[in-house]
Amino acid sequence: MPIDLRQVAAISGMSGLYRVVKPTRTGVIVESLEENPKNLVAQARHRMSLLDEISIYTTDEEGTVPLSEVFDLMHQKYGDKLPISDKPVNEDYKNLMADVLPEFDEERVYVSDMKKLVNWYYIVKDYVGFKEVEETATTESEAETEEGKEEKA
């Protein structure tokens, strides 16, 4: 997985994304992912969702695709700039989803979800970052080469 979303959370009723810093007795300390980060305590009354646990509904046999994979597909296809206009209409979001994930379930993935996805993509790109796929592939092939050398020895 090219991006690690295990420590990134969305909190219902609050805009933006947050990095989980550490747990407390009454909740979790989080840091906002923005230019001037702020720390706050997300308590039990806040509904917090880790991005690592969020998936997009699809119509294929899997049924869902993890958000990290969708972000990766978006990054591979478009890089830093998504093809969304400055004043996007609903069709722009639907076209983006159809282009990135053609098998997304149009009945269960709402335009509001797509808007969040685009917003979150830019936040993750700026404050979490994407690892290069080549680095991961190179590291894996080097590890396999090392294993092969050890087996021969």
PDB file of N, CA, C and O in Angstrom, residues 71-84 96 118-132:
ATOM      1  N   PHE A  71      -7.057   6.650  -3.541  1.00  0.00           N
ATOM      2  CA  PHE A  71      -6.105   7.763  -3.552  1.00  0.00           C
ATOM      3  C   PHE A  71      -4.908   7.434  -4.441  1.00  0.00           C
ATOM      4  O   PHE A  71      -4.428   8.272  -5.181  1.00  0.00           O
ATOM      5  N   ASP A  72      -4.422   6.200  -4.352  1.00  0.00           N
ATOM      6  CA  ASP A  72      -3.275   5.788  -5.152  1.00  0.00           C
ATOM      7  C   ASP A  72      -3.623   5.830  -6.640  1.00  0.00           C
ATOM      8  O   ASP A  72      -2.827   6.302  -7.457  1.00  0.00           O
ATOM      9  N   LEU A  73      -4.802   5.339  -7.005  1.00  0.00           N
ATOM     10  CA  LEU A  73      -5.236   5.388  -8.399  1.00  0.00           C
ATOM     11  C   LEU A  73      -5.327   6.836  -8.884  1.00  0.00           C
ATOM     12  O   LEU A  73      -4.909   7.157 -10.006  1.00  0.00           O
ATOM     13  N   MET A  74      -5.867   7.709  -8.045  1.00  0.00           N
ATOM     14  CA  MET A  74      -5.981   9.120  -8.401  1.00  0.00           C
ATOM     15  C   MET A  74      -4.590   9.728  -8.595  1.00  0.00           C
ATOM     16  O   MET A  74      -4.365  10.478  -9.543  1.00  0.00           O
ATOM     17  N   HIS A  75      -3.671   9.394  -7.704  1.00  0.00           N
ATOM     18  CA  HIS A  75      -2.317   9.948  -7.775  1.00  0.00           C
ATOM     19  C   HIS A  75      -1.576   9.435  -9.008  1.00  0.00           C
ATOM     20  O   HIS A  75      -0.902  10.207  -9.691  1.00  0.00           O
ATOM     21  N   GLN A  76      -1.723   8.156  -9.318  1.00  0.00           N
ATOM     22  CA  GLN A  76      -1.063   7.589 -10.503  1.00  0.00           C
ATOM     23  C   GLN A  76      -1.606   8.208 -11.788  1.00  0.00           C
ATOM     24  O   GLN A  76      -0.867   8.479 -12.720  1.00  0.00           O
ATOM     25  N   LYS A  77      -2.913   8.441 -11.814  1.00  0.00           N
ATOM     26  CA  LYS A  77      -3.540   8.925 -13.040  1.00  0.00           C
ATOM     27  C   LYS A  77      -3.369  10.440 -13.226  1.00  0.00           C
ATOM     28  O   LYS A  77      -3.139  10.903 -14.333  1.00  0.00           O
ATOM     29  N   TYR A  78      -3.464  11.208 -12.137  1.00  0.00           N
ATOM     30  CA  TYR A  78      -3.484  12.667 -12.265  1.00  0.00           C
ATOM     31  C   TYR A  78      -2.356  13.392 -11.543  1.00  0.00           C
ATOM     32  O   TYR A  78      -2.180  14.588 -11.744  1.00  0.00           O
ATOM     33  N   GLY A  79      -1.651  12.728 -10.659  1.00  0.00           N
ATOM     34  CA  GLY A  79      -0.574  13.405  -9.935  1.00  0.00           C
ATOM     35  C   GLY A  79      -1.123  14.412  -8.940  1.00  0.00           C
ATOM     36  O   GLY A  79      -2.048  14.124  -8.184  1.00  0.00           O
ATOM     37  N   ASP A  80      -0.574  15.627  -8.978  1.00  0.00           N
ATOM     38  CA  ASP A  80      -0.933  16.637  -7.981  1.00  0.00           C
ATOM     39  C   ASP A  80      -2.193  17.423  -8.306  1.00  0.00           C
ATOM     40  O   ASP A  80      -2.756  18.075  -7.442  1.00  0.00           O
ATOM     41  N   LYS A  81      -2.649  17.406  -9.543  1.00  0.00           N
ATOM     42  CA  LYS A  81      -3.800  18.228  -9.938  1.00  0.00           C
ATOM     43  C   LYS A  81      -4.894  17.374 -10.542  1.00  0.00           C
ATOM     44  O   LYS A  81      -4.723  16.770 -11.597  1.00  0.00           O
ATOM     45  N   LEU A  82      -6.029  17.303  -9.843  1.00  0.00           N
ATOM     46  CA  LEU A  82      -7.173  16.547 -10.345  1.00  0.00           C
ATOM     47  C   LEU A  82      -7.909  17.371 -11.399  1.00  0.00           C
ATOM     48  O   LEU A  82      -7.914  18.604 -11.331  1.00  0.00           O
ATOM     49  N   PRO A  83      -8.563  16.715 -12.366  1.00  0.00           N
ATOM     50  CA  PRO A  83      -9.270  17.445 -13.429  1.00  0.00           C
ATOM     51  C   PRO A  83     -10.642  17.963 -12.963  1.00  0.00           C
ATOM     52  O   PRO A  83     -11.674  17.662 -13.554  1.00  0.00           O
ATOM     53  N   ILE A  84     -10.612  18.736 -11.902  1.00  0.00           N
ATOM     54  CA  ILE A  84     -11.844  19.331 -11.358  1.00  0.00           C
ATOM     55  C   ILE A  84     -11.719  20.842 -11.532  1.00  0.00           C
ATOM     56  O   ILE A  84     -10.706  21.428 -11.156  1.00  0.00           O
ATOM     57  N   LEU A  96     -15.037  12.195 -12.695  1.00  0.00           N
ATOM     58  CA  LEU A  96     -13.766  11.866 -12.055  1.00  0.00           C
ATOM     59  C   LEU A  96     -13.822  10.464 -11.453  1.00  0.00           C
ATOM     60  O   LEU A  96     -12.923   9.653 -11.664  1.00  0.00           O
ATOM     61  N   VAL A 118     -12.356  14.257  -2.963  1.00  0.00           N
ATOM     62  CA  VAL A 118     -11.473  15.227  -3.622  1.00  0.00           C
ATOM     63  C   VAL A 118     -10.802  16.119  -2.578  1.00  0.00           C
ATOM     64  O   VAL A 118      -9.591  16.340  -2.618  1.00  0.00           O
ATOM     65  N   ASN A 119     -11.586  16.626  -1.632  1.00  0.00           N
ATOM     66  CA  ASN A 119     -11.041  17.477  -0.571  1.00  0.00           C
ATOM     67  C   ASN A 119      -9.980  16.722   0.229  1.00  0.00           C
ATOM     68  O   ASN A 119      -8.877  17.224   0.468  1.00  0.00           O
ATOM     69  N   TRP A 120     -10.286  15.506   0.629  1.00  0.00           N
ATOM     70  CA  TRP A 120      -9.349  14.689   1.403  1.00  0.00           C
ATOM     71  C   TRP A 120      -8.109  14.362   0.589  1.00  0.00           C
ATOM     72  O   TRP A 120      -7.008  14.304   1.123  1.00  0.00           O
ATOM     73  N   TYR A 121      -8.268  14.121  -0.715  1.00  0.00           N
ATOM     74  CA  TYR A 121      -7.119  13.805  -1.567  1.00  0.00           C
ATOM     75  C   TYR A 121      -6.088  14.932  -1.490  1.00  0.00           C
ATOM     76  O   TYR A 121      -4.892  14.685  -1.317  1.00  0.00           O
ATOM     77  N   TYR A 122      -6.556  16.175  -1.621  1.00  0.00           N
ATOM     78  CA  TYR A 122      -5.628  17.302  -1.583  1.00  0.00           C
ATOM     79  C   TYR A 122      -4.979  17.457  -0.205  1.00  0.00           C
ATOM     80  O   TYR A 122      -3.789  17.769  -0.112  1.00  0.00           O
ATOM     81  N   ILE A 123      -5.729  17.226   0.856  1.00  0.00           N
ATOM     82  CA  ILE A 123      -5.154  17.310   2.208  1.00  0.00           C
ATOM     83  C   ILE A 123      -4.103  16.224   2.394  1.00  0.00           C
ATOM     84  O   ILE A 123      -3.000  16.478   2.891  1.00  0.00           O
ATOM     85  N   VAL A 124      -4.419  14.999   2.007  1.00  0.00           N
ATOM     86  CA  VAL A 124      -3.474  13.884   2.145  1.00  0.00           C
ATOM     87  C   VAL A 124      -2.231  14.145   1.291  1.00  0.00           C
ATOM     88  O   VAL A 124      -1.104  13.938   1.743  1.00  0.00           O
ATOM     89  N   LYS A 125      -2.425  14.636   0.086  1.00  0.00           N
ATOM     90  CA  LYS A 125      -1.295  14.926  -0.809  1.00  0.00           C
ATOM     91  C   LYS A 125      -0.361  15.952  -0.169  1.00  0.00           C
ATOM     92  O   LYS A 125       0.857  15.784  -0.178  1.00  0.00           O
ATOM     93  N   ASP A 126      -0.933  16.993   0.418  1.00  0.00           N
ATOM     94  CA  ASP A 126      -0.121  18.081   0.977  1.00  0.00           C
ATOM     95  C   ASP A 126       0.504  17.752   2.329  1.00  0.00           C
ATOM     96  O   ASP A 126       1.611  18.189   2.614  1.00  0.00           O
ATOM     97  N   TYR A 127      -0.208  17.003   3.185  1.00  0.00           N
ATOM     98  CA  TYR A 127       0.249  16.850   4.567  1.00  0.00           C
ATOM     99  C   TYR A 127       0.648  15.436   4.971  1.00  0.00           C
ATOM    100  O   TYR A 127       1.262  15.246   6.002  1.00  0.00           O
ATOM    101  N   VAL A 128       0.290  14.441   4.172  1.00  0.00           N
ATOM    102  CA  VAL A 128       0.709  13.065   4.460  1.00  0.00           C
ATOM    103  C   VAL A 128       1.711  12.631   3.407  1.00  0.00           C
ATOM    104  O   VAL A 128       2.768  12.103   3.723  1.00  0.00           O
ATOM    105  N   GLY A 129       1.385  12.861   2.153  1.00  0.00           N
ATOM    106  CA  GLY A 129       2.290  12.554   1.052  1.00  0.00           C
ATOM    107  C   GLY A 129       2.122  11.140   0.526  1.00  0.00           C
ATOM    108  O   GLY A 129       1.646  10.249   1.214  1.00  0.00           O
ATOM    109  N   PHE A 130       2.512  10.975  -0.718  1.00  0.00           N
ATOM    110  CA  PHE A 130       2.472   9.682  -1.386  1.00  0.00           C
ATOM    111  C   PHE A 130       3.890   9.166  -1.527  1.00  0.00           C
ATOM    112  O   PHE A 130       4.800   9.926  -1.848  1.00  0.00           O
ATOM    113  N   LYS A 131       4.068   7.878  -1.288  1.00  0.00           N
ATOM    114  CA  LYS A 131       5.366   7.247  -1.520  1.00  0.00           C
ATOM    115  C   LYS A 131       5.418   6.864  -2.982  1.00  0.00           C
ATOM    116  O   LYS A 131       4.412   6.461  -3.556  1.00  0.00           O
ATOM    117  N   GLU A 132       6.584   6.941  -3.560  1.00  0.00           N
ATOM    118  CA  GLU A 132       6.731   6.575  -4.963  1.00  0.00           C
ATOM    119  C   GLU A 132       6.610   5.060  -5.120  1.00  0.00           C
ATOM    120  O   GLU A 132       7.214   4.305  -4.370  1.00  0.00           O
TER     121      GLU A 132
END
